[in-house]
mmCIF file of C-alpha atoms and ligand atoms in Angstrom:
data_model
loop_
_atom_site.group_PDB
_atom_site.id
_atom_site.type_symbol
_atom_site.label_atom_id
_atom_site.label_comp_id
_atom_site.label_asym_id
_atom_site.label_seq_id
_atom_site.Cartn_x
_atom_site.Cartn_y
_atom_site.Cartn_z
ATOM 1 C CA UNK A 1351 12.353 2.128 84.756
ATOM 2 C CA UNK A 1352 13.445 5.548 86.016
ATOM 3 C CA UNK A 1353 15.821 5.894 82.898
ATOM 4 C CA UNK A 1354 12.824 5.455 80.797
ATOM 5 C CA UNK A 1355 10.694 7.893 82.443
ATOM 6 C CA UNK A 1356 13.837 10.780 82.035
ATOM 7 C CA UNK A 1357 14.088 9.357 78.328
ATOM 8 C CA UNK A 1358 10.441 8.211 76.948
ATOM 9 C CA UNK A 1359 7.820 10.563 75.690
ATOM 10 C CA UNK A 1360 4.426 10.461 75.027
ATOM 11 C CA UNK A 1361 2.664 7.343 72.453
ATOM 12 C CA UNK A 1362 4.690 6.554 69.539
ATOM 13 C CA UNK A 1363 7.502 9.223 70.599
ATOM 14 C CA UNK A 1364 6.864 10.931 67.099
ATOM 15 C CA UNK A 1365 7.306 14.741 68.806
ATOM 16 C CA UNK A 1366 10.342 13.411 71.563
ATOM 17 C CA UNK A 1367 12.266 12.325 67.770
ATOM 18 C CA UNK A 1368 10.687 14.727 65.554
ATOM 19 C CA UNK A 1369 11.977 18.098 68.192
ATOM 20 C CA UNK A 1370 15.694 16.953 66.954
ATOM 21 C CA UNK A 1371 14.546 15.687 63.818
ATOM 22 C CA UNK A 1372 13.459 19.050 63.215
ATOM 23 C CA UNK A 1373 17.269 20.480 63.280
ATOM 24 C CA UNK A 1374 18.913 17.772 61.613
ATOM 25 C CA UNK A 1375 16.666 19.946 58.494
ATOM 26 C CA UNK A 1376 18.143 22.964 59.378
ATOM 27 C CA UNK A 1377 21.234 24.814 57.849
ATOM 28 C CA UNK A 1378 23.471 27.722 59.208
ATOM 29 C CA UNK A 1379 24.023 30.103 56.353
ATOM 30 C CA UNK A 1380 26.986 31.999 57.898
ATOM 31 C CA UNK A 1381 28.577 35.624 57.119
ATOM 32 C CA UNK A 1382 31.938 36.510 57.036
ATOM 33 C CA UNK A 1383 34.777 39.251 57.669
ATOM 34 C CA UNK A 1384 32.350 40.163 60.452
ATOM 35 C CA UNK A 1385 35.386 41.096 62.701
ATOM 36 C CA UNK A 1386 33.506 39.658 65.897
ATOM 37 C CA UNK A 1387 36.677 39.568 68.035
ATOM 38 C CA UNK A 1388 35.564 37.703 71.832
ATOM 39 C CA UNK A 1389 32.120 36.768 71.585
ATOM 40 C CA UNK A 1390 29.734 38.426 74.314
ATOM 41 C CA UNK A 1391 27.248 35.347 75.408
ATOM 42 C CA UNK A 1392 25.827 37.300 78.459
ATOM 43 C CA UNK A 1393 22.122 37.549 79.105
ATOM 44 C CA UNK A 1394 19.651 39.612 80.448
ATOM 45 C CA UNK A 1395 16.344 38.035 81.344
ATOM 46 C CA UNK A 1396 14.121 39.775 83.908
ATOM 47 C CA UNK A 1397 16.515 41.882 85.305
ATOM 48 C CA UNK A 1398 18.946 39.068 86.153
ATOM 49 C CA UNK A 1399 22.408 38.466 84.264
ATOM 50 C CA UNK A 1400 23.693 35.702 83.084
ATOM 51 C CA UNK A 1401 26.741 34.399 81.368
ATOM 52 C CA UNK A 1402 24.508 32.112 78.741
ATOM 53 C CA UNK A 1403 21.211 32.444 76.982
ATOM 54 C CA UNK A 1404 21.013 28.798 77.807
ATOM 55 C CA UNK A 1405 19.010 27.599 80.528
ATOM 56 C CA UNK A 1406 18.207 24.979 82.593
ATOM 57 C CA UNK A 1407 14.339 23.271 82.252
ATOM 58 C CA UNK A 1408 11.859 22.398 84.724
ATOM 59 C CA UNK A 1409 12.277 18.165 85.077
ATOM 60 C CA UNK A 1410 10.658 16.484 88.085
ATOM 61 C CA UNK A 1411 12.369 13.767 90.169
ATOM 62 C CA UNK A 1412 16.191 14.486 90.406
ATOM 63 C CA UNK A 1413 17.029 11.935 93.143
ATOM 64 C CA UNK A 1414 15.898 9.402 90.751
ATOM 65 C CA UNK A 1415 18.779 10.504 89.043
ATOM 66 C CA UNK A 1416 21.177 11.398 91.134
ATOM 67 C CA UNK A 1417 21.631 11.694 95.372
ATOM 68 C CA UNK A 1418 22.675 14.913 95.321
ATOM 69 C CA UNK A 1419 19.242 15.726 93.481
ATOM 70 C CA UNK A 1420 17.668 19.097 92.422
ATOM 71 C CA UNK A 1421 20.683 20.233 95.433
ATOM 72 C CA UNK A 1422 23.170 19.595 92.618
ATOM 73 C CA UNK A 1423 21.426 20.651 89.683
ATOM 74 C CA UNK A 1424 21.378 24.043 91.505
ATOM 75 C CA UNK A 1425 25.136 23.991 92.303
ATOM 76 C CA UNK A 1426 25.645 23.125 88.428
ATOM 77 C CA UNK A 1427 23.590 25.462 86.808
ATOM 78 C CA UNK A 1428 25.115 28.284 89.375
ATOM 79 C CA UNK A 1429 28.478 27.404 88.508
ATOM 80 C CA UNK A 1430 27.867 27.818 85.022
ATOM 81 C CA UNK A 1431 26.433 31.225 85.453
ATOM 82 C CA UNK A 1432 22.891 29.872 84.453
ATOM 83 C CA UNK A 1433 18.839 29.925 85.550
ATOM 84 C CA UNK A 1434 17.692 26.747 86.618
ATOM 85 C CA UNK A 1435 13.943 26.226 86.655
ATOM 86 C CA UNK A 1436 12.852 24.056 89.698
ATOM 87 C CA UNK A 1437 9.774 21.472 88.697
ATOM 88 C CA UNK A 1438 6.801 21.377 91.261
ATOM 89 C CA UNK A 1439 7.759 17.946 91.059
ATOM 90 C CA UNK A 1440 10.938 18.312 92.767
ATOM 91 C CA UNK A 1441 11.760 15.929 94.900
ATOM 92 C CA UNK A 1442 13.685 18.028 97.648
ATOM 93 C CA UNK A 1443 12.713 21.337 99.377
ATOM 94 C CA UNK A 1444 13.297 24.172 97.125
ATOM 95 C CA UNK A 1445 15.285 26.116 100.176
ATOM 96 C CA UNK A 1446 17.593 23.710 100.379
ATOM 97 C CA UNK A 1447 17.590 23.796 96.245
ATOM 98 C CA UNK A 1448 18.339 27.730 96.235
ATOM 99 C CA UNK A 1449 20.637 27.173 99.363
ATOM 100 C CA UNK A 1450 22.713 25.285 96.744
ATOM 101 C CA UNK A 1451 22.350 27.672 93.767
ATOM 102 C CA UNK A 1452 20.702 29.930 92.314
ATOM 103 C CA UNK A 1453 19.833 32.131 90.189
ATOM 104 C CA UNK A 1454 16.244 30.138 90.322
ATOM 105 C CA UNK A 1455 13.174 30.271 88.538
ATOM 106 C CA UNK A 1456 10.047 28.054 89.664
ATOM 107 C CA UNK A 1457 7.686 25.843 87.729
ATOM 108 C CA UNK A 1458 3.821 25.830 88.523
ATOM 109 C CA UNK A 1459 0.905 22.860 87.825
ATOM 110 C CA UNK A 1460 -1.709 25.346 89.214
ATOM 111 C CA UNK A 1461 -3.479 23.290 91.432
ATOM 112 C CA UNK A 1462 -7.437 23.120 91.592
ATOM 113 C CA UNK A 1463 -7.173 24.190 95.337
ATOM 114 C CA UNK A 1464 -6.080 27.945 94.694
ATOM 115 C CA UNK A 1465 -5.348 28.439 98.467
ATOM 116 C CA UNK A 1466 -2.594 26.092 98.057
ATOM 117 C CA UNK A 1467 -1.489 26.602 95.086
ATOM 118 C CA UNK A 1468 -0.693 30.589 96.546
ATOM 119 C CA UNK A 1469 0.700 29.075 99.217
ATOM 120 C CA UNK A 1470 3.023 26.860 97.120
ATOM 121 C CA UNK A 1471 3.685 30.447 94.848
ATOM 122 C CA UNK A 1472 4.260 32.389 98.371
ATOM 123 C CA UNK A 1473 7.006 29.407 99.470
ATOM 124 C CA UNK A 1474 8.863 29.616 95.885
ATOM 125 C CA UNK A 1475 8.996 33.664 96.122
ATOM 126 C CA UNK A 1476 10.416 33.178 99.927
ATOM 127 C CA UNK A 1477 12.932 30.790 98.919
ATOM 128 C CA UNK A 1478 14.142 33.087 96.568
ATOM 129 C CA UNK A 1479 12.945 32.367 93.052
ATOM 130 C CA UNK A 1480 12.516 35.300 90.386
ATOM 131 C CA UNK A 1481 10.201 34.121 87.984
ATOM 132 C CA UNK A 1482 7.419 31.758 87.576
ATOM 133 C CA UNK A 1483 6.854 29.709 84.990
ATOM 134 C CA UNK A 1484 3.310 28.233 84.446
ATOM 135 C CA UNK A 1485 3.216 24.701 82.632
ATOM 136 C CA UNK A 1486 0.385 25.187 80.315
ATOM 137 C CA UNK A 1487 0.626 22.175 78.132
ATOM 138 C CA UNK A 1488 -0.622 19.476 80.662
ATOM 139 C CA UNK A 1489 -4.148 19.827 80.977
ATOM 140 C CA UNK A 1490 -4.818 15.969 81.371
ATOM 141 C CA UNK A 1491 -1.191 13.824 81.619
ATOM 142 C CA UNK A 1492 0.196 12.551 78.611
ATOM 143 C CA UNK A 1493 -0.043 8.724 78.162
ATOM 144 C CA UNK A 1494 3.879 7.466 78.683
ATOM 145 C CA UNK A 1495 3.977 4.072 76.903
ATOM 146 C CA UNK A 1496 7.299 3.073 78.438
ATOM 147 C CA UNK A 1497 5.659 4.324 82.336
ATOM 148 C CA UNK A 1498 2.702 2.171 81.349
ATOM 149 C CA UNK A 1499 5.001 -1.212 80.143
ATOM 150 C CA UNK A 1500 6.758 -0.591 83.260
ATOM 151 C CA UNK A 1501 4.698 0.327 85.544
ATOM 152 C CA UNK A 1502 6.168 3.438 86.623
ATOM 153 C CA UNK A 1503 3.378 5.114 88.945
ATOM 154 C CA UNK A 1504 4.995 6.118 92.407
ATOM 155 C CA UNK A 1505 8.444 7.232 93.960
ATOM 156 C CA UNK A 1506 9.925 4.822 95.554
ATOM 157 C CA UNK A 1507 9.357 4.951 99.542
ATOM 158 C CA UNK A 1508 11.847 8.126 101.018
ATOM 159 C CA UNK A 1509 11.299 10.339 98.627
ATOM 160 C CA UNK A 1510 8.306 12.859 97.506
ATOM 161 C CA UNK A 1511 7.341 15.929 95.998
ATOM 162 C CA UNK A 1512 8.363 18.038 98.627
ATOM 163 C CA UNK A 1513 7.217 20.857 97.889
ATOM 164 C CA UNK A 1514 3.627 19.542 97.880
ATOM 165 C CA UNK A 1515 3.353 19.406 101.734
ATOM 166 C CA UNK A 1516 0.458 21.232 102.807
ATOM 167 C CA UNK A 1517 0.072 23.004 106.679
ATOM 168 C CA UNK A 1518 -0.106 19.408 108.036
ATOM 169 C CA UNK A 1519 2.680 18.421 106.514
ATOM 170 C CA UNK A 1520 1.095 16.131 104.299
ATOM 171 C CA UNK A 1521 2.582 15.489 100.586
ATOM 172 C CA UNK A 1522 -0.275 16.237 97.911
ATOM 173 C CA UNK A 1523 -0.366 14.529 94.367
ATOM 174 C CA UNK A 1524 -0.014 17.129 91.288
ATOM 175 C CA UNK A 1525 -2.638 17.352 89.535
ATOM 176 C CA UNK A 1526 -3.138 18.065 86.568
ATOM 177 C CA UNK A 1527 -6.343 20.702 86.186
ATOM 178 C CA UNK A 1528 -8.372 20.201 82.270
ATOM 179 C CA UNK A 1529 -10.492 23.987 83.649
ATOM 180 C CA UNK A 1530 -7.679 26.135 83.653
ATOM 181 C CA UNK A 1531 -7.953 28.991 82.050
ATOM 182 C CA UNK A 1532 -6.493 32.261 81.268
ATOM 183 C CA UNK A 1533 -8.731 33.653 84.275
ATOM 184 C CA UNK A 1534 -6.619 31.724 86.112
ATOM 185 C CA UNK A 1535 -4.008 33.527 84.989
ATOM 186 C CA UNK A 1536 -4.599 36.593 85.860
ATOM 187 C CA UNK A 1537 -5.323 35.328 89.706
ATOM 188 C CA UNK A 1538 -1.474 34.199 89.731
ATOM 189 C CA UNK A 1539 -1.212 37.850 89.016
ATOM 190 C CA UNK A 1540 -2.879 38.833 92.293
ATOM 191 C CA UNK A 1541 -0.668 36.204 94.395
ATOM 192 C CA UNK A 1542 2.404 37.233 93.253
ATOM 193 C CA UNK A 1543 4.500 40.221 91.612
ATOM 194 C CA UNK A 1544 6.845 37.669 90.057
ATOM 195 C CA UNK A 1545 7.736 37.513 86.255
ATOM 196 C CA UNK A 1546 5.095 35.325 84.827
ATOM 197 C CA UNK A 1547 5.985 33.180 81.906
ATOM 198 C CA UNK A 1548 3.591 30.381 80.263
ATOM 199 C CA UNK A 1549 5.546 27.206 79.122
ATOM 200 C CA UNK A 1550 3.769 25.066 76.621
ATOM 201 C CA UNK A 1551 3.037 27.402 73.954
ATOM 202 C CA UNK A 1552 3.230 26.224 69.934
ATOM 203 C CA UNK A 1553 -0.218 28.523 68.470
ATOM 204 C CA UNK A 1554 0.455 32.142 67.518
ATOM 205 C CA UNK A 1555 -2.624 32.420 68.274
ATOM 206 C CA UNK A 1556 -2.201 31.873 72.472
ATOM 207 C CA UNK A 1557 1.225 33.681 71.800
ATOM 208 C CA UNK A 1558 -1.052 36.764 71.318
ATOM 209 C CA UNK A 1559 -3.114 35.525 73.682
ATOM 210 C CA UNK A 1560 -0.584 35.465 76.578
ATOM 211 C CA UNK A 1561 0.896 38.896 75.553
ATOM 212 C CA UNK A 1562 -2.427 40.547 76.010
ATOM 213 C CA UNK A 1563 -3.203 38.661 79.520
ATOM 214 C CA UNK A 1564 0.237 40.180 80.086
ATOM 215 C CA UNK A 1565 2.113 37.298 80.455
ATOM 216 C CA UNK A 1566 5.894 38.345 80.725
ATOM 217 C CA UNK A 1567 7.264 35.511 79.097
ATOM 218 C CA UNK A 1568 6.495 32.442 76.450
ATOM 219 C CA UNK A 1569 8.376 29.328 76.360
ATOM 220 C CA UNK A 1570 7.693 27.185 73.373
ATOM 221 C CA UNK A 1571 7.627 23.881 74.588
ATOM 222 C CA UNK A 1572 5.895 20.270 73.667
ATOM 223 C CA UNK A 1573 7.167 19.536 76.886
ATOM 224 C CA UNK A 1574 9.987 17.168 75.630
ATOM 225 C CA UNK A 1575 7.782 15.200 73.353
ATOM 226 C CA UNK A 1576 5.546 14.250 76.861
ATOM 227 C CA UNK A 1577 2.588 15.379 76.850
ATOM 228 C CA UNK A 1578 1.032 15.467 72.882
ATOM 229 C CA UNK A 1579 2.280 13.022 70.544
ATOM 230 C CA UNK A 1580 1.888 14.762 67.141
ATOM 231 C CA UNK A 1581 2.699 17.779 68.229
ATOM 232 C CA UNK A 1582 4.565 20.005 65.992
ATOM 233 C CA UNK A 1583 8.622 20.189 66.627
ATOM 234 C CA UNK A 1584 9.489 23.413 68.597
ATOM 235 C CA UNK A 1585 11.688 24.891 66.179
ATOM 236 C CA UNK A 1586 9.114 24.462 63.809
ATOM 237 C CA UNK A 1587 6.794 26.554 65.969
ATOM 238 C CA UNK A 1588 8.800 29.385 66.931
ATOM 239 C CA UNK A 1589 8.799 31.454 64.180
ATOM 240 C CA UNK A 1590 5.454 32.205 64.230
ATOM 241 C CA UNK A 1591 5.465 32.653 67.918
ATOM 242 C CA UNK A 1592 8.337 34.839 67.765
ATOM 243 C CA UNK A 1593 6.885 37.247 64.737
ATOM 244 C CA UNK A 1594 3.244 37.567 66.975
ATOM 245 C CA UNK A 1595 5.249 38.394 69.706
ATOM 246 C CA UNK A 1596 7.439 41.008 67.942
ATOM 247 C CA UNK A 1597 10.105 41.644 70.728
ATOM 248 C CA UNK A 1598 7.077 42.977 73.410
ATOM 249 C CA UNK A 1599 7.982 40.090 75.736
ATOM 250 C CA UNK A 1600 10.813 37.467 76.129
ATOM 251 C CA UNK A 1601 10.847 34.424 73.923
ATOM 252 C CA UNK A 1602 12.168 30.684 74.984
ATOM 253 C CA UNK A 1603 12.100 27.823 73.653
ATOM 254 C CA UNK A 1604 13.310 23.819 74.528
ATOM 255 C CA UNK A 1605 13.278 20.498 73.248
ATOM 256 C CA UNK A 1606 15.655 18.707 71.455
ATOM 257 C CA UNK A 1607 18.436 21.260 71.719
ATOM 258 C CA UNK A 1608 21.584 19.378 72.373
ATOM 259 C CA UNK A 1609 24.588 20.971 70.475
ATOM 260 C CA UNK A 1610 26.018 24.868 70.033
ATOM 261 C CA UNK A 1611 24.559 25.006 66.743
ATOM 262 C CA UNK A 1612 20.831 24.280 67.783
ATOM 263 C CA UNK A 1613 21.253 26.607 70.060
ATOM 264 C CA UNK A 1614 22.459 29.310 67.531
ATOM 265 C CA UNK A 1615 19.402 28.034 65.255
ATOM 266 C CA UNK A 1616 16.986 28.971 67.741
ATOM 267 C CA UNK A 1617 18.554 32.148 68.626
ATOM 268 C CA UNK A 1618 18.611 33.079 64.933
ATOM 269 C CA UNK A 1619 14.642 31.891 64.181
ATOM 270 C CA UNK A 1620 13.632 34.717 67.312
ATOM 271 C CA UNK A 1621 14.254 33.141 70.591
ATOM 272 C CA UNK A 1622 15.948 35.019 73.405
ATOM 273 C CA UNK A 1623 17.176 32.103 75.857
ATOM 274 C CA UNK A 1624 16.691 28.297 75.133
ATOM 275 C CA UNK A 1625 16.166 25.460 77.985
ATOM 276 C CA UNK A 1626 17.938 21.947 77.797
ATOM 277 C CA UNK A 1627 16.002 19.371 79.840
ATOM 278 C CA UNK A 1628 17.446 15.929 79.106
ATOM 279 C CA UNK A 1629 20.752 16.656 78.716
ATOM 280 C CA UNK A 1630 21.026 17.921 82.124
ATOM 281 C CA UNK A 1631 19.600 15.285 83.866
ATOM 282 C CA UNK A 1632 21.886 13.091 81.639
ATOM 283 C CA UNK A 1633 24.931 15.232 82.688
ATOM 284 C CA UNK A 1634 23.730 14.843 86.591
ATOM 285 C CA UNK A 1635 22.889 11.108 86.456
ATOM 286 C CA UNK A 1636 26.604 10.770 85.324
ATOM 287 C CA UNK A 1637 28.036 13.441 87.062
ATOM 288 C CA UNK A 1638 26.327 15.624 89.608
ATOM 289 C CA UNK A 1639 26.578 18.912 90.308
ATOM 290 C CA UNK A 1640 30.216 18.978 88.398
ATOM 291 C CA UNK A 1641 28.499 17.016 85.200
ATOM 292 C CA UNK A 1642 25.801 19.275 84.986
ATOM 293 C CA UNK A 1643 28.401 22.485 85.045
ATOM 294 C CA UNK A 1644 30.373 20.967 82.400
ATOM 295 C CA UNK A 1645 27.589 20.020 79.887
ATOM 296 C CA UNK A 1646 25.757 23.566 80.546
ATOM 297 C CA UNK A 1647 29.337 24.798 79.819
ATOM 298 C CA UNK A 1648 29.925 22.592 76.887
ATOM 299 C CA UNK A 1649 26.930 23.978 75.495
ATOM 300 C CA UNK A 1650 27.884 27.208 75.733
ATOM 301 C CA UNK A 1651 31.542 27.003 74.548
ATOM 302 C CA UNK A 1652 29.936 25.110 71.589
ATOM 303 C CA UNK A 1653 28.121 28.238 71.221
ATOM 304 C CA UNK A 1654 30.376 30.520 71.338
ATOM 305 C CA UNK A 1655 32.698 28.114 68.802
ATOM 306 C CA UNK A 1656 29.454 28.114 66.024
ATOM 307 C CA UNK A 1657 29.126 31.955 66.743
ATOM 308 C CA UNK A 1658 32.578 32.855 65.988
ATOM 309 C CA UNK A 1659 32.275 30.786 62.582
ATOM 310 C CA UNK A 1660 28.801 32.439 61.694
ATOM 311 C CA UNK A 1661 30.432 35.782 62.141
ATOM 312 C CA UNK A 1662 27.863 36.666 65.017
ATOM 313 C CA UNK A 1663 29.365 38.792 68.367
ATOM 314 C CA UNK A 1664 26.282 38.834 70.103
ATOM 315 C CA UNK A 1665 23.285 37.059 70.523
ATOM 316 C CA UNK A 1666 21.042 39.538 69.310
ATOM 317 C CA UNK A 1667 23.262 39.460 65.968
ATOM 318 C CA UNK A 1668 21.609 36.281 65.122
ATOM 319 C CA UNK A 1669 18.679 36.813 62.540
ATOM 320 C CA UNK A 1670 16.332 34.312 60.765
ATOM 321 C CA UNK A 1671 18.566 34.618 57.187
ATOM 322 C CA UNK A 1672 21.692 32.385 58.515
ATOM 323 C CA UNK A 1673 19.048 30.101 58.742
ATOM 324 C CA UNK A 1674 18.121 27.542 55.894
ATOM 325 C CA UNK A 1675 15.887 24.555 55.030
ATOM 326 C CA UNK A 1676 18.573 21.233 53.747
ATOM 327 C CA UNK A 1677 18.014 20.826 50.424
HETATM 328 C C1 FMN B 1028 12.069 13.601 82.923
HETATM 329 C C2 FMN B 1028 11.388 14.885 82.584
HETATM 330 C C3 FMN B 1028 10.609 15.520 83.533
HETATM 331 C C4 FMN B 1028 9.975 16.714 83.233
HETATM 332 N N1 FMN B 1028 9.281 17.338 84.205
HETATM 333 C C5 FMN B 1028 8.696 18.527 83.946
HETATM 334 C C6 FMN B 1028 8.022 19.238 84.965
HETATM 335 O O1 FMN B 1028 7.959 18.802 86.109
HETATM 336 N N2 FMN B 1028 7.433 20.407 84.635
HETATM 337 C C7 FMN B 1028 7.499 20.940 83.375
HETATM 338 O O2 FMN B 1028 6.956 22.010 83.123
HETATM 339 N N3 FMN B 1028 8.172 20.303 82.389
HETATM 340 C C8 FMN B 1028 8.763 19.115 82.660
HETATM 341 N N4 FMN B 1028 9.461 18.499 81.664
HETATM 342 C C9 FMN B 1028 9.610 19.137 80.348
HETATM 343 C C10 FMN B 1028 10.880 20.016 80.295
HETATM 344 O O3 FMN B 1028 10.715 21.174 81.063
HETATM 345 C C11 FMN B 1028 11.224 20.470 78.875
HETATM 346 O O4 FMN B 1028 10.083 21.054 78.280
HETATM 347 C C12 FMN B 1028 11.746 19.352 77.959
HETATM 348 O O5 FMN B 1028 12.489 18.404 78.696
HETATM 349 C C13 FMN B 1028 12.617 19.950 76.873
HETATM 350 O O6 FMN B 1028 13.042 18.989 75.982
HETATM 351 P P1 FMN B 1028 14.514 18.297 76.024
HETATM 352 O O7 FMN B 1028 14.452 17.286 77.150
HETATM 353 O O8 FMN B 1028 14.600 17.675 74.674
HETATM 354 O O9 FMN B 1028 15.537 19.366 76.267
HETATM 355 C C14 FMN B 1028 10.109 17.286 81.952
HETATM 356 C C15 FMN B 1028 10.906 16.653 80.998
HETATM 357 C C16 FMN B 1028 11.552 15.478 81.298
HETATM 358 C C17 FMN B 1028 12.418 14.828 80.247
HETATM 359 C C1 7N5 B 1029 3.872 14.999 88.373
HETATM 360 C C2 7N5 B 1029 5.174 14.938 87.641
HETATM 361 C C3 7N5 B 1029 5.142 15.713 86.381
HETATM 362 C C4 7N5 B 1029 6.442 15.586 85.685
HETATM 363 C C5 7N5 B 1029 6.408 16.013 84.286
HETATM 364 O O1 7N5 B 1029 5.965 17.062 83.948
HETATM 365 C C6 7N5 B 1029 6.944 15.138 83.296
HETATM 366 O O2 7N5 B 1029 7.281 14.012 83.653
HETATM 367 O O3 7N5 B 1029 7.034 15.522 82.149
#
């Protein structure tokens, strides 16, 4: 049941397959004699360094996963010189998460009660966080078919959102809110002086949209297939995201990125940073804090290995022409 809910995605799945589907079409078109020597994989994002532009994803529920929990995910990610991104549907406290780790970023359902979700925003900046990221694909919950068949609905007893207490203590459900807005947007911007970044986008259209709301950061995301079955793969999307953004703000993007040369592929077709969600909670379920250092390091060594062959130093070297479409 819980392996389901890390793998499964929303109705038929057709977005979960069709975000790797989507690379399996893609082709590196490398250059040569490009005298790259040591690749340079380090990072800037937000004022923070780090030694990969890949990153760790929001995913709710670690001690489903693992006992060590969102604790070890945070040790991991640290280790490997990474960002993780801590869901609101973490299941421990995030100061005991950043007393593991860190760098961290927080993820955000805003909540219909705005008093608490500032409070929630207030509690993430305290801890430590330095950035947060606003989920704004999940305006209703996406139907799970493998939750439904089994029935998946609660955590079992001892463990909670915890970071859904309120003043009393009490653990509140996330909701998901169908009248947010961009007004509510800007609001976050009065609570908080964090980096904002909005996580969901696929439009150009709300790419523009976010960049003149001042958003300081766009993740294109389906949410892992999740949320809207249908939905176009990510890669697909970015380009156009990328090009309305035109280098004024950060660009991410996740789902389905599970080797060095997606990662390159998405670096090349205008991202900045990328975000693996599955394969780290793989990585801890088999491994904890350790697995999750070595597969965020695989990654990046994988990287660095497809870099070297593609003639690229840097990053920023990577351009949308080593890209191709399979014939
Ligand atoms: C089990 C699971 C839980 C997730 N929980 C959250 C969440 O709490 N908040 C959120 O914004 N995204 C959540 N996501 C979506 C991820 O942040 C990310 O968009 C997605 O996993 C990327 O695709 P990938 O798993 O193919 O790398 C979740 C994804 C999974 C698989
Ligand atoms: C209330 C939990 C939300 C988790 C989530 O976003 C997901 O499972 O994709």
């Amino acid at each position: 049941m819980h392996a389901d809910f890390f793998a499964g995605g929303a109705g038929e799945e057709r977005t979960l397959r069709g975000n790797l589907a989507a690379y399996d079409r893609l082709r590196i078109v490398p250059r040569v004699l490009r005298a790259t020597g040591e690749r340079d994989l380090r990072t800037t994002l937000f004022g923070t360094g780090l030694s990969t532009p890949v990153l760790v994803a929001p995913t709710a529920f670690h001690l489903l996963a693992h006992p060590g929990g969102e604790a070890a995910t945070a040790e991991g990610a640290a280790a490997a010189g990474t960002v993780m991104v801590v869901s609101m549907a973490a299941t421990q406290p995030v100061e005991a998460i950043a007393a593991a780790g860190g760098p961290l970023w927080f993820q955000l359902y805003p909540q219909p009660d705005l008093a608490f979700t500032a409070a929630v925003v207030k509690r993430a900046e305290a801890a430590g966080c330095r950035a947060l990221v606003v989920t704004v694909d999940s305006p209703v919950f996406g139907r799970r078919e493998r939750d439904l068949r089994n029935r998946f609905t609660d955590l079992p007893d001892g463990l909670a959102c915890e970071n859904m207490r309120d003043a009393t203590g009490r653990v509140r459900t996330v909701e998901m809110d169908a009248t947010l807005g961009w007004d509510r947007l800007a609001r976050l911007r009065e609570v908080t002086g964090l980096p904002l970044l909005v996580k969901g986008i696929l439009h150009p259209a709300d790419a523009r949209l976010a960049v003149e709301h001042g958003m300081d950061g766009v993740i294109v995301s389906n949410h892992g297939g999740r949320q809207l079955d249908g939905a176009i793969a990510t890669i697909d999307a970015l380009p156009a995201v990328a090009e309305t953004v035109g280098r004024r703000v950060p660009v991410l993007v996740d789902g389905g990125i599970r080797r060095g040369t997606d990662v390159l592929i998405a670096l090349a077709l205008g991202a900045d940073a990328v975000l693996v969600g599955r394969p780290v909670l793989e990585a801890l379920a088999a491994g904890g804090a350790r697995g999750v250092q070595r597969r965020l390091e695989r990654l990046t060594a994988d990287l660095d290995h497809a870099m070297a062959l593609a003639g690229a130093k840097r990053p920023a070297e990577l351009t949308p022409d080593l890209v191709a479409v399979a014939g």
